[in-house]
PDB file of C-alpha atoms in Angstrom:
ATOM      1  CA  UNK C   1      -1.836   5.251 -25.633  1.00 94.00           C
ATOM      2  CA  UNK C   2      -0.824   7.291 -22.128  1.00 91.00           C
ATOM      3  CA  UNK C   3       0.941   5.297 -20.826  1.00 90.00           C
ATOM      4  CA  UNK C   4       1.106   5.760 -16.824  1.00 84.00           C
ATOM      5  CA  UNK C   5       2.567   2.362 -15.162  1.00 84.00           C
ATOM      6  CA  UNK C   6       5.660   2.051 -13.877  1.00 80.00           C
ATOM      7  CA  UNK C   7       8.756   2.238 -16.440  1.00 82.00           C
ATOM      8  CA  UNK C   8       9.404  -1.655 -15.987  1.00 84.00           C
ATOM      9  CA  UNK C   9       6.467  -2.234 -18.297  1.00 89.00           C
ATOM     10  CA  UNK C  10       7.102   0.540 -21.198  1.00 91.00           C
ATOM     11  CA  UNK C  11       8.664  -2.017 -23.698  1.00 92.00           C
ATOM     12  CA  UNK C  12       5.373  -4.289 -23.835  1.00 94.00           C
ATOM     13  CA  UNK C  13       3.382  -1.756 -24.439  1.00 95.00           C
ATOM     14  CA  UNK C  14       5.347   0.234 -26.924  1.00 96.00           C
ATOM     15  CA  UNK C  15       5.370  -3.099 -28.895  1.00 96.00           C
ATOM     16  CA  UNK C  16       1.743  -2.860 -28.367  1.00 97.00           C
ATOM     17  CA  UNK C  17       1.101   0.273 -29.898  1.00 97.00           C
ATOM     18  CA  UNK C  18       3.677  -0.274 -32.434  1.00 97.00           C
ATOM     19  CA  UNK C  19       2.026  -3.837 -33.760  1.00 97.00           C
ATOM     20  CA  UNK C  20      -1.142  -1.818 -33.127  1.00 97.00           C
ATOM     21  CA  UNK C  21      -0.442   1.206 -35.237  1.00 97.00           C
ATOM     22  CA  UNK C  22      -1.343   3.676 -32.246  1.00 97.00           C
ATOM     23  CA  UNK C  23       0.305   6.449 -30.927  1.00 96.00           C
ATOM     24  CA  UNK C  24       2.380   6.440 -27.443  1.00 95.00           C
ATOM     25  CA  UNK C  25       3.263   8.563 -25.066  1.00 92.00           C
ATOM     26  CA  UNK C  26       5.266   7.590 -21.643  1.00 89.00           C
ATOM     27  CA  UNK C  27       6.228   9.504 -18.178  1.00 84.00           C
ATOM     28  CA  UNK C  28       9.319   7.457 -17.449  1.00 82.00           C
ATOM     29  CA  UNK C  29      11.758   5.975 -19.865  1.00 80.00           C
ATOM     30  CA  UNK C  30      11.746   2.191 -19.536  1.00 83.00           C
ATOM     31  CA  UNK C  31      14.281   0.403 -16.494  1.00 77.00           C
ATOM     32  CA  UNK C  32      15.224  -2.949 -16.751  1.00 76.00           C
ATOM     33  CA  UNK C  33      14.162  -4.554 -13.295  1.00 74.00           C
ATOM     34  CA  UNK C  34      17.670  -6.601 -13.694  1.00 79.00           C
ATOM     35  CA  UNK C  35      19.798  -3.808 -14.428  1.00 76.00           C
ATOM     36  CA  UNK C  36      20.184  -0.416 -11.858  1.00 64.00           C
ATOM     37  CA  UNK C  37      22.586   2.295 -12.921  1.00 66.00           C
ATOM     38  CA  UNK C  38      23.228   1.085 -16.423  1.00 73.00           C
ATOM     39  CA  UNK C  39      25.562   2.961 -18.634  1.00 72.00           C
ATOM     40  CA  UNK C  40      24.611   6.904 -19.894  1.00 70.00           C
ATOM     41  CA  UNK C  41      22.932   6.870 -22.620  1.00 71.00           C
ATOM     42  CA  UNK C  42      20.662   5.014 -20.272  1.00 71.00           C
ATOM     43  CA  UNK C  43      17.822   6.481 -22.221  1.00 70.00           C
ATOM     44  CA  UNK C  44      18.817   5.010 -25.422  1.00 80.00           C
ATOM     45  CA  UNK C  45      19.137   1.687 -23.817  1.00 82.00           C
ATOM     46  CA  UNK C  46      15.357   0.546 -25.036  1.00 87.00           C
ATOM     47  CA  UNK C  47      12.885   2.196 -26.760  1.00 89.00           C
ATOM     48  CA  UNK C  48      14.814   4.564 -28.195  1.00 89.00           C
ATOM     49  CA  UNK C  49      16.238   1.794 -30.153  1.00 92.00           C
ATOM     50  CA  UNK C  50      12.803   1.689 -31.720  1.00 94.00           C
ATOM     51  CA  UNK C  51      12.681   4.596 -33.362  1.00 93.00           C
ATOM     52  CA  UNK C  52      13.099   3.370 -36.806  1.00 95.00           C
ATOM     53  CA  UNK C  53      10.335   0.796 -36.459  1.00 96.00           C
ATOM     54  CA  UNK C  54       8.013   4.102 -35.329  1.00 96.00           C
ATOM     55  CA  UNK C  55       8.467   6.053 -38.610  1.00 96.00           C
ATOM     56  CA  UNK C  56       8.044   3.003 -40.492  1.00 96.00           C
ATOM     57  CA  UNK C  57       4.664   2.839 -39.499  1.00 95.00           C
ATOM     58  CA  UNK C  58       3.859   6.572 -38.940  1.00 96.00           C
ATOM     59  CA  UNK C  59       3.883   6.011 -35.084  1.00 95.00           C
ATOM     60  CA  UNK C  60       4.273   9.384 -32.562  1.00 95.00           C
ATOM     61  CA  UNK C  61       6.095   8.346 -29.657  1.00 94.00           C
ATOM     62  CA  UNK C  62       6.609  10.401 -27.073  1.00 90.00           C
ATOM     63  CA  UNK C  63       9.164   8.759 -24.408  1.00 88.00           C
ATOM     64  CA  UNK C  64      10.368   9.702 -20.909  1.00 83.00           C
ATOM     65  CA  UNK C  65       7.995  12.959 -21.157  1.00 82.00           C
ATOM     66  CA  UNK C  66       8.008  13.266 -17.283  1.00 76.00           C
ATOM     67  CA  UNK C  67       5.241  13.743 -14.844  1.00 70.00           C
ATOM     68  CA  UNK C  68       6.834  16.423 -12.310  1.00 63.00           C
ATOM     69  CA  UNK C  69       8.278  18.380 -14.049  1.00 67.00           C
ATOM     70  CA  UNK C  70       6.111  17.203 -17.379  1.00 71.00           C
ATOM     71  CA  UNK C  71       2.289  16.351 -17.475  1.00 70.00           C
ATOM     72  CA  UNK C  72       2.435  18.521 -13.987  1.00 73.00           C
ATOM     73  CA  UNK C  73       3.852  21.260 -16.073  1.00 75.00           C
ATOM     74  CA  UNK C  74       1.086  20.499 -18.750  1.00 76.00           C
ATOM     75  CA  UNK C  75      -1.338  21.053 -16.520  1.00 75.00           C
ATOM     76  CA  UNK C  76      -0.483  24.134 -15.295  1.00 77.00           C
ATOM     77  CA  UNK C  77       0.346  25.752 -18.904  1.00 80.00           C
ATOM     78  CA  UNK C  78      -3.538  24.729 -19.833  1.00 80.00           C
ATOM     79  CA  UNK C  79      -4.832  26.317 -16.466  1.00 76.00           C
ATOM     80  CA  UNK C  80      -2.937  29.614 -17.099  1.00 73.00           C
ATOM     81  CA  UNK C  81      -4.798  29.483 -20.653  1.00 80.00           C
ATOM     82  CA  UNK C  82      -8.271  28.988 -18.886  1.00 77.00           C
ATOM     83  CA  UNK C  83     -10.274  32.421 -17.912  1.00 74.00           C
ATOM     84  CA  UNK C  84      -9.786  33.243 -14.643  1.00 78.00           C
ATOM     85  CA  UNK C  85      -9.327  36.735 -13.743  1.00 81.00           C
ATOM     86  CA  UNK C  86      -6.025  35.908 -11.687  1.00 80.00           C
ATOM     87  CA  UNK C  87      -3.710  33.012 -10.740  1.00 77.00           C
ATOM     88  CA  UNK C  88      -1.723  33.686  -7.418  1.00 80.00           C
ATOM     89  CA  UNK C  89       0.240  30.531  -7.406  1.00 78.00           C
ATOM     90  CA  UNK C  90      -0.269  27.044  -8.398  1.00 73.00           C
ATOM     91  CA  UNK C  91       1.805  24.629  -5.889  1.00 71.00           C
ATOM     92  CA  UNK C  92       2.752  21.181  -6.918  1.00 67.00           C
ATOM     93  CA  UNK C  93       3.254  18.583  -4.227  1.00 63.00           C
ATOM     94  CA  UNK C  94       5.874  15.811  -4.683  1.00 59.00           C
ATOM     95  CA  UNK C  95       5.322  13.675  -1.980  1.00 55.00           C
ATOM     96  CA  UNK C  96       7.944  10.595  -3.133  1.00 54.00           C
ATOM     97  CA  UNK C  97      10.177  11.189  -0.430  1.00 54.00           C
ATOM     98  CA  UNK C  98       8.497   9.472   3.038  1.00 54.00           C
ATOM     99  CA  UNK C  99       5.388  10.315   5.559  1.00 57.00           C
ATOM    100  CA  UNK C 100       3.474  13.361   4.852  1.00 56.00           C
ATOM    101  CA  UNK C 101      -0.355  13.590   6.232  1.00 61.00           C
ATOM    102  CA  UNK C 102      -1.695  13.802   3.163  1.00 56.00           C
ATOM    103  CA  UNK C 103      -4.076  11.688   1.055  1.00 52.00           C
ATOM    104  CA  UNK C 104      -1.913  12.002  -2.248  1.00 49.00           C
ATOM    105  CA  UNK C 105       1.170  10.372  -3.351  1.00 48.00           C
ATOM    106  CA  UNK C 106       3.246  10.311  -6.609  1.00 48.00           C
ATOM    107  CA  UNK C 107       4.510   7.018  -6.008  1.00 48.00           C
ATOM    108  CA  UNK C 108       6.342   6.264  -9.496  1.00 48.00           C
ATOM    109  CA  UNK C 109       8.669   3.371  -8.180  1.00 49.00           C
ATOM    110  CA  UNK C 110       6.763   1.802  -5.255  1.00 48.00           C
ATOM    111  CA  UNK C 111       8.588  -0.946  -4.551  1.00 47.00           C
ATOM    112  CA  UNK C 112      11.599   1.389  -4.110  1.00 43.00           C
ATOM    113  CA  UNK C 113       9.698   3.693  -2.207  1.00 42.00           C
ATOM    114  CA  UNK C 114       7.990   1.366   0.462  1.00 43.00           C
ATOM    115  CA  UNK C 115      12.036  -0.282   0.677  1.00 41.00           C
ATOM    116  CA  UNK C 116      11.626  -3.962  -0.829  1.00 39.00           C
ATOM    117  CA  UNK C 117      13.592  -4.774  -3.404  1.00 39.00           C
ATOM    118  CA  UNK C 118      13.718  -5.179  -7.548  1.00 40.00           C
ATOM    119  CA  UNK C 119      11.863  -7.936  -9.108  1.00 40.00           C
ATOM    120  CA  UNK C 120      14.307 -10.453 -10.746  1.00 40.00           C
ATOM    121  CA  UNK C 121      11.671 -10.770 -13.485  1.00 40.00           C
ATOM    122  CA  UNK C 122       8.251 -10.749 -14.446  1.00 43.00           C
ATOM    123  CA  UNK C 123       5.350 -11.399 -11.940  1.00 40.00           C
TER     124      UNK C 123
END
C-alpha cells in the first residue's frame, strides 16, 4: 500500500495493511489532529510503536519516507538511470508556501495551508 493522504489518516491504514498482511509505505509520519508540537521523538509517537506487530507478520513498512525530498528524489534517481544522452537539470517545484501562477501544488496539510484550523476529530 502507497500510502499518499494526509498523515492524520496513517494509523488506519497501517492497521489495514497490518490485519491485511500487505506491505506499507507512507510520505509523512502520522500527526494526531489533537496534538501539535508533541514531544521529540515525535516520530516514535505512533506507528513506530508498531514495529513489533510488523515483523510478526513479515510486514515492510516504510514510514515518514518523504515526498520532497523523498519520492521527488526517487524520481529523479530513476530518470538519471533512463537513456538520455544528457540531463541539464531537473528542477523540483515546492509550491506549499502561498500564490504562485501555476497549475500544481504539493499541498500535504491543506487545511493548514488554506489557514482554517485542526479538526478536533474525525469527519
Amino acid at each position: 500500500m502507497v500510502n499518499l493522504a494526509s498523515a492524520f489518516v496513517n494509523m488506519s491504514v497501517l492497521e489495514a495493511c497490518i490485519k491485511t498482511g500487505a506491505a506499507y509505505i507512507d510520505t509523512a509520519i502520522h500527526e494526531d489532529p489533537n496534538k501539535v508540537c508533541e514531544d521529540p521523538p515525535w516520530y516514535g509517537n505512533y506507528e513506530w510503536k508498531r514495529k513489533d506487530r510488523c515483523a510478526e507478520k513479515g510486514i515492510t513498512a516504510i514510514l515518514g519516507a518523504g515526498f520532497d525530498p523523498g519520492v521527488v528524489n526517487a524520481y529523479c534517481a530513476f530518470r538519471g538511470k533512463t537513456p538520455f544522452d544528457t540531463i541539464d537539470t531537473i528542477d523540483i517545484m515546492d509550491v506549499n508556501a502561498g500564490s504562485h501562477g501555476k497549475f500544481f501544488a504539493t499541498n500535504f496539510d491543506p487545511e493548514i495551508i488554506s489557514g482554517s484550523s485542526r479538526r478536533s476529530g474525525p469527519g
